[in-house]
XYZ file of C-alpha atoms in Angstrom:
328
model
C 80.744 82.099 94.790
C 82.443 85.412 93.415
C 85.191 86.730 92.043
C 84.010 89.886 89.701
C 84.352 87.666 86.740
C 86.108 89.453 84.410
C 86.386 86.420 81.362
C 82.995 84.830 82.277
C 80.067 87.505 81.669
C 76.735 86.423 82.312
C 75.845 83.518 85.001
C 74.739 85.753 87.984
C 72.571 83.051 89.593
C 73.482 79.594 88.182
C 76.003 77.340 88.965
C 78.719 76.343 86.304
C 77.966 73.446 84.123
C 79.959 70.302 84.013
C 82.967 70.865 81.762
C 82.300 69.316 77.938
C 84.474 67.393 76.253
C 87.533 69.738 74.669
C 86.694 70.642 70.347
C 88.884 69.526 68.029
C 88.776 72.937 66.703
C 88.398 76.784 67.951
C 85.172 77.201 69.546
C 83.007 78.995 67.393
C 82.154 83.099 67.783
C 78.579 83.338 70.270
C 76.963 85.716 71.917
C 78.430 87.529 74.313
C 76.028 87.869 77.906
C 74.914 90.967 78.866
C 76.283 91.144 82.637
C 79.332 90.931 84.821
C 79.228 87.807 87.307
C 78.288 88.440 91.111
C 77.987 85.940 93.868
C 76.656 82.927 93.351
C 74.866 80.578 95.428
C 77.463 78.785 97.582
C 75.552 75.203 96.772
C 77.569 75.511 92.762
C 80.364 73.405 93.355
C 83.311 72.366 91.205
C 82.872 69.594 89.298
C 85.995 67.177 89.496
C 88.761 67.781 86.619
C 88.256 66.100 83.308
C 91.997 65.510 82.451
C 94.968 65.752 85.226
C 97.024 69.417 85.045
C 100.191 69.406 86.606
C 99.521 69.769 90.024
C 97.596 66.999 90.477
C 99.220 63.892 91.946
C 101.914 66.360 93.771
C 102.379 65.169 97.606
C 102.516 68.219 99.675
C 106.564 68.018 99.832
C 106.469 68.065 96.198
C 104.348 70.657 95.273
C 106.863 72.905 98.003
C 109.745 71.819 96.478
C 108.447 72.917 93.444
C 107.367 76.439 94.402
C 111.220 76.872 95.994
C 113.163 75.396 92.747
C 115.100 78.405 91.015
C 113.135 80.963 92.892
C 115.372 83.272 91.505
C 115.147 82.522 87.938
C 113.521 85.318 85.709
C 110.198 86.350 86.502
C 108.586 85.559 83.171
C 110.452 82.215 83.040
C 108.480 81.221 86.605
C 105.156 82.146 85.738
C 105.290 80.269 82.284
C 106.390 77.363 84.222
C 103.892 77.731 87.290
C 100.870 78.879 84.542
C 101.848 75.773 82.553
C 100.958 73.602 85.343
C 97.508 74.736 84.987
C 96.899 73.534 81.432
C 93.444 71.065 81.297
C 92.580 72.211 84.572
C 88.434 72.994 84.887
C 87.135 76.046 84.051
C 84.652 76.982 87.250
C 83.122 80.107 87.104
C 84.864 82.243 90.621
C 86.180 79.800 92.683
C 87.477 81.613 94.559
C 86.298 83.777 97.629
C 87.388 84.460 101.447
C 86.729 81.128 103.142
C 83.568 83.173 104.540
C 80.782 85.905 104.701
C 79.550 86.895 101.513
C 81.528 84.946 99.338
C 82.698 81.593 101.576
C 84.863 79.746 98.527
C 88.528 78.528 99.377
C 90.887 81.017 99.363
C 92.924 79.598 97.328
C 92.933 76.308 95.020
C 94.904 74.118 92.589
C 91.905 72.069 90.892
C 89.836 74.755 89.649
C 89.936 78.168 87.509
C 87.976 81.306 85.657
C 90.651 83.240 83.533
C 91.352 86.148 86.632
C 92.266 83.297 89.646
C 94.129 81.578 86.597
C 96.300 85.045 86.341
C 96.130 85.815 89.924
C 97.215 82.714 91.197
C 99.869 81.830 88.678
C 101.304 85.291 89.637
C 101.692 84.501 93.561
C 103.318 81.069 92.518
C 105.667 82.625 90.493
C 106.431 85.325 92.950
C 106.789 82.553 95.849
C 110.256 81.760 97.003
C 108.600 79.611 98.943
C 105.292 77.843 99.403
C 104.585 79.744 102.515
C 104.643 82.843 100.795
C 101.931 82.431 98.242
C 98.917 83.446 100.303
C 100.176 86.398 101.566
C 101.171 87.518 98.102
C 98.264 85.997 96.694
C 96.172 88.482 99.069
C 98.226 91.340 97.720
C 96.937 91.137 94.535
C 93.882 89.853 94.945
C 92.278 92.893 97.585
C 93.497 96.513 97.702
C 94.184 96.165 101.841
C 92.382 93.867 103.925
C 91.365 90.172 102.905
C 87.989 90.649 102.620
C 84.634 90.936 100.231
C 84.190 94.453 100.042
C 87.939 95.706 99.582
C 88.600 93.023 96.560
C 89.524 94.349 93.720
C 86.406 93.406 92.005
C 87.151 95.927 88.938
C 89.832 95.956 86.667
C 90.509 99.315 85.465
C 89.687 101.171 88.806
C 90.809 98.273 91.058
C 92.916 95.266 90.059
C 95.046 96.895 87.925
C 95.790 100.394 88.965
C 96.193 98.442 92.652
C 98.427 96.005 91.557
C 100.788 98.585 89.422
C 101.343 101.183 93.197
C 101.968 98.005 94.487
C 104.858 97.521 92.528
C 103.735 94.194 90.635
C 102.733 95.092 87.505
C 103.582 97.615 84.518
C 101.314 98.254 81.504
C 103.943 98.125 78.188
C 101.441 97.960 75.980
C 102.608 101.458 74.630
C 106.700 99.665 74.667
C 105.185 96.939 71.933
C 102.368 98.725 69.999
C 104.044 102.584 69.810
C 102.423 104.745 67.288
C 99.454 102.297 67.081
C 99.087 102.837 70.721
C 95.786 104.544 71.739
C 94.454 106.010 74.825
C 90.686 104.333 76.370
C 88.881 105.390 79.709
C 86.085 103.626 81.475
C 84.081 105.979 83.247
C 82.153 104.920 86.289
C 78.894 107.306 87.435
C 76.145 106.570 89.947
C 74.021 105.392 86.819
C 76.513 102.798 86.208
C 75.999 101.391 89.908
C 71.917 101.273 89.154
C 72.457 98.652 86.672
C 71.166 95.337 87.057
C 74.699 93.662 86.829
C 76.368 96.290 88.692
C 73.604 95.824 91.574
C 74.387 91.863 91.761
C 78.015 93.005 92.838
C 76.524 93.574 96.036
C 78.945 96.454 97.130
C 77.807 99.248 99.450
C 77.473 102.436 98.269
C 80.404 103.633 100.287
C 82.664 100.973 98.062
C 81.379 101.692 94.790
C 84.403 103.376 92.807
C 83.153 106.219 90.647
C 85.586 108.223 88.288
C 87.613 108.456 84.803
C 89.809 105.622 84.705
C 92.519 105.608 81.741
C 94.187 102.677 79.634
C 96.521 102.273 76.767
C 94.944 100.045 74.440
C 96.276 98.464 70.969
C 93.412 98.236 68.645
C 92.009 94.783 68.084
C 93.240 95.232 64.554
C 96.569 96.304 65.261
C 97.056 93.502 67.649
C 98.367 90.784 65.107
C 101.262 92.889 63.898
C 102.910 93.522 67.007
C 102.016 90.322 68.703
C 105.677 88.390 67.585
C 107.209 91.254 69.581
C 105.501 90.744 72.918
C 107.682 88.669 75.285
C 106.458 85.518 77.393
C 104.765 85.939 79.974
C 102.993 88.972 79.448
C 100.039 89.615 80.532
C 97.494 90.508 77.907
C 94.038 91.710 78.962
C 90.603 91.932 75.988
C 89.224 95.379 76.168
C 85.532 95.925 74.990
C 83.004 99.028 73.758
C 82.767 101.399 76.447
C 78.693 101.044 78.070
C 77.613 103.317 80.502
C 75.625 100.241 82.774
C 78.632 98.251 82.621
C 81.094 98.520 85.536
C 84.078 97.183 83.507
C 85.200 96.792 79.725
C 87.490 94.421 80.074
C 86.155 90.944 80.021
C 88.835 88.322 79.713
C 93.092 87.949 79.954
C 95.976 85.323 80.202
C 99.584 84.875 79.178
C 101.166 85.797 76.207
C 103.092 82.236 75.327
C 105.689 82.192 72.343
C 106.161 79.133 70.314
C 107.462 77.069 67.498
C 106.995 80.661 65.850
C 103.565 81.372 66.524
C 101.894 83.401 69.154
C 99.376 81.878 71.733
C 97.135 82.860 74.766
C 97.293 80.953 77.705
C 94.209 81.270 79.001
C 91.180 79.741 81.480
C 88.603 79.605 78.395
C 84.801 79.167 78.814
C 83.550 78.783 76.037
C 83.991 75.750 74.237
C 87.082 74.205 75.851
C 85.773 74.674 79.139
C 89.435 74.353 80.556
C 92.940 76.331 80.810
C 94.563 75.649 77.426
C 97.230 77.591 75.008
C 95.269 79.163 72.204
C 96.618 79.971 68.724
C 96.145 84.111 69.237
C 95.518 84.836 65.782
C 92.603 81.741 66.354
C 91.535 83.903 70.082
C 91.564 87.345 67.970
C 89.499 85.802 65.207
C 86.648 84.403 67.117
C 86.796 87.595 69.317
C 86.189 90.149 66.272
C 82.811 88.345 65.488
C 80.931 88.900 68.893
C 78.823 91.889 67.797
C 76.454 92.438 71.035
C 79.669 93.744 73.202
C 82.713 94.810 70.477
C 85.892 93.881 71.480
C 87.948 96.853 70.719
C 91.586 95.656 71.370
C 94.116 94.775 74.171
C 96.700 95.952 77.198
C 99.581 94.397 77.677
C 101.566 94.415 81.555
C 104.401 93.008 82.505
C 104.266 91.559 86.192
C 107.291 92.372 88.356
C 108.955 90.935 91.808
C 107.975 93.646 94.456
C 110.419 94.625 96.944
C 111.783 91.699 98.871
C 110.619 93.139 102.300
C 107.213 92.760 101.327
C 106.497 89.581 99.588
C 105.978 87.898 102.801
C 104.002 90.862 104.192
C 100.168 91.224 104.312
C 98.753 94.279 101.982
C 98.263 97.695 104.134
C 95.547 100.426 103.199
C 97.524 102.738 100.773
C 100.553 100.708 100.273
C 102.447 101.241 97.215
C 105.436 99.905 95.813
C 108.323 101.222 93.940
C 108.584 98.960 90.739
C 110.222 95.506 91.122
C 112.830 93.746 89.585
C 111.098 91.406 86.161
C-alpha cells in the first residue's frame, strides 16, 4: 500500500490496526512518529467498517444517481454533501494505489480512508456531473500526468498542491481569511533530504525526486482560532509543521472546514483515537495539535477547490497541463 501519507506519519512497514471503538471524548495529545508513510506490504488489508457511512447499502443505480443530482449546485455545497457521506467510514492507512506495480491497491474506493484519499476523493465526487467522470478527475488530482507510481503527487508542497492549483482546481485563500496575520513558510527539499530514512522508503528514483524552495502562506497555529468563524464551508484546511531538513514534507494532515450550530469543525479521516472520518470541534483539533512537541505544528493553509474548465473534467491529465482557474 501507498499513498505518501500526509495525516498518518510513521507505519512504514506494518499494516493498519483494526479500528477501536470511537472515545467519548477528544483523543488525547501523543507523540507524533518520526517518518512519512511509504509502501506497505500489499498483504495489510482493510479491515471491514465498524459503523455504516453513507455509501454503504447504495445499489450501483443509486450511488449514480446520486453523483448526477444538482451537479450544478455550488461547489462547496457538493463536496460537504459528498464528504458527509464519508462520516464513520475506517480509517486505513493509503488505500489507495494504481491497481498494480509498486503500489497494487484499488484505484479508487468507498469503504476505506487516510485523511488525503478522504480529500482527494470527496473532491472528484463533488466535481462529477456524473459517475463516469470521477476517475478521470480523480486521476487529475491524484498524479501530475500519467496514472502511475512514480508521477503521483506524493508531496504536498512541491506536488499535490502546486499541481492541483495550474490545474485549475484549487486556490490557496489563506491570505483572503487570515490578512495581516498571514505569514510566508517554504519547505526546502536538498539531496540530504532524499538520504533520509523516511524519504528513502518513498521509493522514488533519483530522476523523480523534487528538489527546490517551495513557498506557502501559512496562518500561525495561534492565529488560527480568530479567523476560523470567517472561513467558508468547504474549505480545505491543511496542518503545517516545523520545517526539518530529513523530512520531505511539513505538512502532515488536512480536511474540510465544516460550519455549524455556530461553531467551527474539521472534517477529517482521523487516526488517532477515533480511528474513522468524523467532524471535529476545531478549537478541540487545534488544542490537541499544540501539545505534540517532537514535530511542532506551526499553523495552517487554507484552499478553496474550484470546477476546472468543462472541457477537461472528463479528460485524462497531460504532462504540463494547466488550467485557468474554475468557476467555485
Amino acid at each position: 500500500m501507498s499513498v505518501w501519507g500526509v495525516c498518518a506519519l510513521a507505519l512504514l512497514a506494518q499494516a493498519p490496526a483494526k479500528p477501536a471503538p470511537p472515545p467519548e471524548a477528544a483523543p488525547p495529545a501523543r507523540a507524533v512518529p518520526a517518518s512519512l508513510t511509504a509502501p506497505v506490504p500489499p498483504a495489510a488489508t482493510a479491515p471491514p467498517p465498524v459503523r455504516e457511512n453513507g455509501w454503504s447499502g447504495l445499489t450501483p443505480e443509486q450511488r449514480a444517481a446520486l453523483i448526477a443530482d444538482r451537479a450544478d449546485a455550488p461547489l462547496a455545497e457538493r463536496l460537504l454533501g459528498m464528504s458527509e457521506r464519508f462520516l464513520n467510514t475506517p480509517y486505513v492507512l493509503s488505500p489507495l494505489g494504481e491497481g498494480q506495480g509498486v503500489d497494487p491497491d484499488p484505484t479508487f474506493r468507498l469503504d476505506a480512508v487516510d485523511c488525503l484519499t478522504f480529500v482527494e476523493e470527496t473532491l472528484a465526487l463533488g466535481l462529477a456531473r456524473g459517475e463516469s467522470e470521477v476517475p478521470a478527475l480523480l486521476e487529475r488530482i491524484r498524479y501530475a500526468s500519467t496514472p502511475t507510481y512514480e508521477d503521483r503527487n506524493h508531496l504536498m508542497e512541491a506536488q499535490w498542491l502546486p499541481n492541483n492549483i495550474k490545474k485549475g482546481l484549487l486556490v490557496d485563500v489563506t491570505r483572503r481569511y487570515a490578512k495581516a496575520d498571514t505569514v510566508t513558510v517554504t519547505k526546502t527539499l536538498t539531496a540530504h533530504t532524499w538520504r533520509s530514512r523516511s524519504s528513502m522508503a518513498l521509493q522514488l528514483p533519483r530522476e523523480r525526486q523534487p528538489v527546490g524552495t517551495y513557498t506557502l502562506d501559512m496562518i500561525p497555529l495561534d492565529k488560527v482560532l480568530e479567523h476560523a468563524r470567517g472561513v467558508a464551508s468547504g474549505t480545505i484546511l491543511v496542518v503545517m509543521r516545523e520545517d526539518l531538513p530529513l523530512k520531505a514534507t511539513r505538512i502532515t494532515h488536512l480536511g474540510f472546514v465544516v460550519q455549524k450550530k455556530k461553531r467551527t469543525y474539521l472534517r477529517h479521516a482521523s487516526k488517532g483515537g477515533y480511528n474513522r472520518v468524523v467532524d471535529e470541534d476545531l478549537e478541540t483539533f487545534l488544542a490537541r495539535n499544540a501539545r505534540y512537541d517532537k514535530w511542532k505544528v506551526t499553523g495552517v493553509s487554507l484552499f478553496e477547490a474550484r470546477r476546472p474548465p468543462a472541457a477537461l473534467a472528463s479528460q485524462p491529465a497531460t504532462a504540463g497541463s494547466s488550467a485557468t482557474v474554475g468557476a467555485p
